[in-house]
Tab-separated table of C-alpha atoms in Angstrom:
chain	number	residue	atom	x	y	z
Z	1	MET	CA	51.009	-110.959	251.093
Z	2	SER	CA	49.871	-108.090	248.957
Z	3	VAL	CA	51.365	-107.027	245.685
Z	4	GLN	CA	51.459	-103.308	244.723
Z	5	ALA	CA	51.237	-102.622	241.045
Z	6	ARG	CA	53.530	-99.938	239.571
Z	7	GLN	CA	53.133	-98.124	236.284
Z	8	THR	CA	56.153	-96.817	234.462
Z	9	LEU	CA	55.577	-93.916	232.052
Z	10	PRO	CA	57.557	-93.578	228.884
Z	11	VAL	CA	60.310	-90.884	228.879
Z	12	SER	CA	58.586	-88.960	226.017
Z	13	THR	CA	55.350	-88.589	228.017
Z	14	LEU	CA	57.282	-87.239	231.032
Z	15	ALA	CA	58.972	-84.689	228.864
Z	16	LYS	CA	55.661	-83.443	227.536
Z	17	LEU	CA	54.272	-83.046	231.026
Z	18	ALA	CA	57.376	-81.178	232.140
Z	19	PHE	CA	56.987	-78.492	229.417
Z	20	ARG	CA	53.290	-77.818	229.816
Z	21	PRO	CA	53.766	-74.798	232.222
Z	22	GLY	CA	56.010	-73.168	229.628
Z	23	ARG	CA	53.427	-73.600	226.919
Z	24	ALA	CA	50.788	-72.111	229.079
Z	25	LEU	CA	53.031	-69.104	229.844
Z	26	PHE	CA	53.659	-68.671	226.108
Z	27	ILE	CA	49.972	-68.737	225.303
Z	28	VAL	CA	49.178	-66.230	228.064
Z	29	SER	CA	51.967	-63.958	226.877
Z	30	ALA	CA	50.724	-64.101	223.264
Z	31	VAL	CA	47.176	-63.226	224.326
Z	32	MET	CA	48.404	-60.316	226.431
Z	33	LEU	CA	50.542	-59.026	223.555
Z	34	ALA	CA	47.662	-59.237	221.150
Z	35	ALA	CA	45.475	-57.363	223.601
Z	36	LEU	CA	48.152	-54.733	224.005
Z	37	LEU	CA	48.494	-54.276	220.247
Z	38	TYR	CA	44.725	-54.028	219.909
Z	39	TRP	CA	44.627	-51.370	222.583
Z	40	ALA	CA	47.455	-49.437	220.980
Z	41	VAL	CA	45.730	-49.459	217.598
Z	42	GLU	CA	42.509	-48.327	219.227
Z	43	GLN	CA	44.364	-45.448	220.849
Z	44	LEU	CA	46.018	-44.416	217.588
Z	45	LEU	CA	42.716	-44.482	215.715
Z	46	ASN	CA	41.007	-42.375	218.371
Z	47	PRO	CA	41.084	-38.780	217.060
Z	48	MET	CA	41.171	-37.434	220.561
Z	49	ASN	CA	44.416	-39.217	221.259
Z	50	VAL	CA	46.356	-38.241	218.080
Z	51	PRO	CA	44.803	-34.976	216.763
Z	52	VAL	CA	46.369	-32.802	214.064
Z	53	SER	CA	47.547	-29.749	215.908
Z	54	LYS	CA	49.980	-28.190	213.382
Z	55	ILE	CA	49.490	-27.164	209.763
Z	56	ARG	CA	52.595	-26.293	207.794
Z	57	VAL	CA	51.985	-24.312	204.564
Z	58	GLN	CA	54.667	-23.634	201.997
Z	59	GLY	CA	54.259	-21.476	198.870
Z	60	SER	CA	55.177	-18.136	197.365
Z	61	PHE	CA	52.306	-16.194	198.994
Z	62	MET	CA	52.487	-13.553	196.221
Z	63	ASN	CA	48.706	-13.405	195.792
Z	64	VAL	CA	47.583	-16.197	198.108
Z	65	THR	CA	46.887	-14.877	201.613
Z	66	GLU	CA	46.550	-16.587	204.983
Z	67	ASP	CA	42.887	-15.565	205.058
Z	68	MET	CA	42.259	-17.709	201.957
Z	69	LEU	CA	43.580	-20.783	203.797
Z	70	ALA	CA	42.043	-19.993	207.230
Z	71	PRO	CA	38.852	-21.976	206.678
Z	72	LEU	CA	40.914	-25.053	205.837
Z	73	SER	CA	42.978	-24.624	208.989
Z	74	LYS	CA	39.849	-24.518	211.143
Z	75	GLN	CA	38.442	-27.557	209.332
Z	76	VAL	CA	41.336	-29.911	210.001
Z	77	SER	CA	42.490	-28.625	213.402
Z	78	GLY	CA	41.878	-31.325	216.029
Z	79	VAL	CA	40.910	-34.002	213.521
Z	80	GLY	CA	42.635	-37.347	214.045
Z	81	TYR	CA	45.902	-37.932	212.310
Z	82	PHE	CA	44.608	-41.080	210.552
Z	83	ASP	CA	41.188	-39.558	209.888
Z	84	ILE	CA	42.546	-36.754	207.668
Z	85	ASN	CA	41.419	-37.265	204.013
Z	86	VAL	CA	44.558	-36.059	202.245
Z	87	ALA	CA	43.106	-36.305	198.726
Z	88	ALA	CA	40.023	-34.275	199.689
Z	89	ILE	CA	42.101	-31.541	201.318
Z	90	GLN	CA	44.377	-31.349	198.248
Z	91	GLN	CA	41.345	-30.935	196.005
Z	92	GLN	CA	39.968	-28.246	198.304
Z	93	VAL	CA	43.264	-26.310	198.206
Z	94	GLU	CA	43.442	-26.589	194.421
Z	95	ASN	CA	39.891	-25.262	194.141
Z	96	LEU	CA	41.172	-21.859	195.391
Z	97	PRO	CA	41.324	-19.624	192.264
Z	98	TRP	CA	44.892	-18.469	192.882
Z	99	ILE	CA	46.328	-21.984	193.359
Z	100	GLU	CA	47.465	-23.937	190.308
Z	101	GLN	CA	48.715	-27.088	192.046
Z	102	ALA	CA	49.009	-28.417	195.598
Z	103	THR	CA	50.455	-31.395	197.449
Z	104	VAL	CA	49.268	-32.465	200.926
Z	105	ARG	CA	50.853	-35.024	203.235
Z	106	ARG	CA	50.842	-36.033	206.877
Z	107	ILE	CA	53.947	-35.822	209.075
Z	108	TRP	CA	53.884	-37.896	212.214
Z	109	PRO	CA	52.650	-37.337	214.810
Z	110	GLU	CA	50.565	-34.198	214.552
Z	111	THR	CA	51.377	-32.201	211.422
Z	112	LEU	CA	49.621	-31.663	208.075
Z	113	ALA	CA	51.990	-30.279	205.423
Z	114	ILE	CA	50.618	-28.330	202.452
Z	115	HIS	CA	52.741	-27.099	199.531
Z	116	PHE	CA	51.171	-25.058	196.744
Z	117	ILE	CA	52.172	-23.366	193.431
Z	118	GLU	CA	50.422	-20.128	192.601
Z	119	ARG	CA	48.952	-19.221	189.229
Z	120	GLN	CA	50.979	-16.431	187.623
Z	121	PRO	CA	48.722	-13.730	186.188
Z	122	PHE	CA	49.608	-12.267	182.814
Z	123	ALA	CA	46.692	-10.010	181.941
Z	124	VAL	CA	43.219	-8.951	182.942
Z	125	TRP	CA	40.572	-10.636	180.807
Z	126	SER	CA	37.993	-7.972	179.965
Z	127	GLN	CA	35.081	-10.464	180.104
Z	128	GLY	CA	35.924	-11.345	183.700
Z	129	GLY	CA	38.906	-12.913	185.429
Z	130	LEU	CA	42.600	-13.090	184.764
Z	131	LEU	CA	44.667	-14.717	182.082
Z	132	SER	CA	47.584	-16.750	183.418
Z	133	VAL	CA	51.018	-17.166	181.823
Z	134	ARG	CA	49.843	-20.618	180.738
Z	135	GLY	CA	46.876	-19.146	178.835
Z	136	GLU	CA	44.272	-20.186	181.416
Z	137	ILE	CA	41.455	-17.971	182.564
Z	138	PHE	CA	40.788	-18.028	186.295
Z	139	ARG	CA	38.490	-15.867	188.374
Z	140	PRO	CA	39.698	-14.789	191.835
Z	141	GLU	CA	38.164	-11.963	193.804
Z	142	GLN	CA	38.664	-8.725	191.885
Z	143	SER	CA	40.105	-7.065	194.969
Z	144	THR	CA	43.099	-9.452	194.688
Z	145	TYR	CA	44.029	-8.494	191.127
Z	146	PRO	CA	47.609	-7.226	190.907
Z	147	SER	CA	47.983	-3.674	189.594
Z	148	GLY	CA	49.696	-2.835	186.327
Z	149	LEU	CA	48.474	-5.826	184.292
Z	150	PRO	CA	47.496	-5.169	180.650
Z	151	VAL	CA	43.863	-5.667	179.705
Z	152	PHE	CA	42.928	-8.134	176.913
Z	153	HIS	CA	39.779	-7.801	174.837
Z	154	GLY	CA	39.036	-10.699	172.510
Z	155	PRO	CA	37.310	-14.062	171.886
Z	156	GLU	CA	38.173	-16.555	174.621
Z	157	LYS	CA	39.200	-19.177	172.066
Z	158	LEU	CA	41.972	-16.850	170.848
Z	159	ARG	CA	43.411	-16.054	174.255
Z	160	GLU	CA	46.621	-18.025	173.692
Z	161	LYS	CA	47.216	-16.259	170.356
Z	162	MET	CA	46.744	-12.927	172.115
Z	163	LEU	CA	49.222	-13.856	174.827
Z	164	LYS	CA	51.945	-14.833	172.328
Z	165	SER	CA	51.236	-11.796	170.087
Z	166	TYR	CA	51.428	-9.439	173.082
Z	167	GLN	CA	54.907	-10.723	173.885
Z	168	GLN	CA	56.025	-10.085	170.257
Z	169	PHE	CA	54.392	-6.644	170.171
Z	170	SER	CA	56.145	-5.739	173.460
Z	171	ARG	CA	59.536	-6.752	172.054
Z	172	LEU	CA	58.994	-4.597	169.008
Z	173	LEU	CA	58.017	-1.564	171.124
Z	174	ALA	CA	60.772	-1.978	173.716
Z	175	PRO	CA	63.364	0.243	171.849
Z	176	LEU	CA	60.881	3.152	172.105
Z	177	GLY	CA	60.202	2.484	175.802
Z	178	MET	CA	56.502	2.032	175.057
Z	179	GLN	CA	54.308	-0.331	177.067
Z	180	ILE	CA	50.981	-1.822	176.139
Z	181	SER	CA	47.996	-1.060	178.446
Z	182	GLU	CA	45.315	-2.753	176.388
Z	183	LEU	CA	45.307	-5.246	173.576
Z	184	LYS	CA	42.220	-5.885	171.434
Z	185	LEU	CA	41.482	-8.591	168.909
Z	186	ASP	CA	37.990	-8.350	167.439
Z	187	ARG	CA	35.884	-10.982	165.756
Z	188	ARG	CA	37.335	-10.053	162.401
Z	189	HIS	CA	40.839	-10.755	163.824
Z	190	SER	CA	41.755	-7.070	163.613
Z	191	TRP	CA	44.388	-5.878	166.116
Z	192	GLN	CA	44.426	-2.679	168.138
Z	193	ILE	CA	47.034	-1.620	170.749
Z	194	ASP	CA	46.541	1.039	173.391
Z	195	LEU	CA	49.733	2.339	175.011
Z	196	HIS	CA	50.244	3.691	178.477
Z	197	SER	CA	50.922	7.104	176.951
Z	198	GLY	CA	47.337	7.153	175.623
Z	199	MET	CA	48.399	6.501	172.010
Z	200	ARG	CA	46.315	4.017	169.988
Z	201	LEU	CA	47.760	1.887	167.179
Z	202	LYS	CA	45.485	0.265	164.652
Z	203	LEU	CA	47.200	-2.739	162.960
Z	204	GLY	CA	44.381	-4.385	161.072
Z	205	ARG	CA	43.877	-8.100	160.272
Z	206	GLU	CA	47.142	-9.044	158.626
Z	207	HIS	CA	50.898	-8.311	158.694
Z	208	GLU	CA	50.434	-6.931	162.194
Z	209	PHE	CA	54.105	-7.457	163.203
Z	210	GLU	CA	55.495	-5.921	160.035
Z	211	ARG	CA	53.182	-2.911	160.433
Z	212	LEU	CA	54.207	-2.392	164.047
Z	213	ALA	CA	57.889	-2.671	163.090
Z	214	ARG	CA	57.289	0.055	160.447
Z	215	PHE	CA	55.783	2.304	163.123
Z	216	VAL	CA	58.833	1.755	165.397
Z	217	ARG	CA	61.177	2.722	162.572
Z	218	SER	CA	59.117	5.768	161.646
Z	219	TYR	CA	58.334	7.129	165.106
Z	220	PRO	CA	61.526	9.163	165.603
Z	221	ARG	CA	60.662	11.100	162.444
Z	222	ILE	CA	57.094	11.578	163.580
Z	223	GLN	CA	58.328	13.195	166.779
Z	224	THR	CA	60.303	15.792	164.825
Z	225	LEU	CA	57.085	17.168	163.322
Z	226	GLU	CA	56.268	18.747	166.697
Z	227	ARG	CA	52.544	18.899	166.128
Z	228	GLY	CA	51.730	17.713	169.680
Z	229	ASN	CA	51.210	14.377	171.247
Z	230	VAL	CA	50.334	11.544	168.928
Z	231	LYS	CA	46.790	10.377	169.640
Z	232	ARG	CA	46.276	7.651	167.072
Z	233	VAL	CA	48.238	5.919	164.332
Z	234	ASP	CA	46.430	3.914	161.645
Z	235	LEU	CA	48.827	1.393	160.169
Z	236	ARG	CA	46.319	-0.397	157.946
Z	237	TYR	CA	47.986	0.910	154.808
Z	238	THR	CA	50.307	-0.964	152.508
Z	239	ASN	CA	53.084	1.619	152.406
Z	240	GLY	CA	52.227	4.265	154.925
Z	241	MET	CA	50.229	5.314	157.978
Z	242	ALA	CA	47.765	7.964	159.089
Z	243	VAL	CA	48.690	9.943	162.165
Z	244	ALA	CA	46.290	11.928	164.347
Z	245	TRP	CA	47.604	14.428	166.951
Z	246	GLU	CA	46.109	15.820	170.073
Z	247	SER	CA	45.634	19.568	169.925
Z	248	LYS	CA	48.340	21.573	171.682
Z	249	SER	CA	47.146	23.349	174.794
Z	250	ALA	CA	47.183	27.169	174.495
């Protein structure tokens, strides 16, 4: 008579064996998901799969032209969305003489957005370049200079003083309808104003605003003398002025 031995497994061990297929499926799924994510990232980082195909530029375009930005457009076109160096492009845009400030950002999935603020010219700086309304000298191509700007002659370190004084001189001359074409401040801090009419005003080194105001008050009486067009007025006198006229044509 033979006896067959039987082994009884604990319930906990049976439970573990029963769930092993599920664990295997979970592991396989996790590996596949990780592989899929890796592939997706690889695709996104591939410039050929997500290239920049649109460049959106916003600004006033008063003196900035599309031709100025064309090299930048060619440079970034087709470059991968994640490969664009935003900081470098912003610096490149701000290096353009006419641009004061720029911001650059990416817009998913294929756009590079550029917004810029132009420098506002106030005067032509006689030693080269333009003077902005903020008192900064910048040097764009001369062919892009706006017409009708006054010309400033003076030491560069005094450019802000010249800008502010020009504004005050202009306010004083406004009642006469006179406009300044050139403003000069020499090394001795002596002022000279040339008007669009061709008249020259010499104001000297001190009391320049008071002297110009005296000219404005006196000019209506000067006109009554009918000696011709006024060529030059020297206001460097304490209580008067010297007036030179152009000769009347025959």
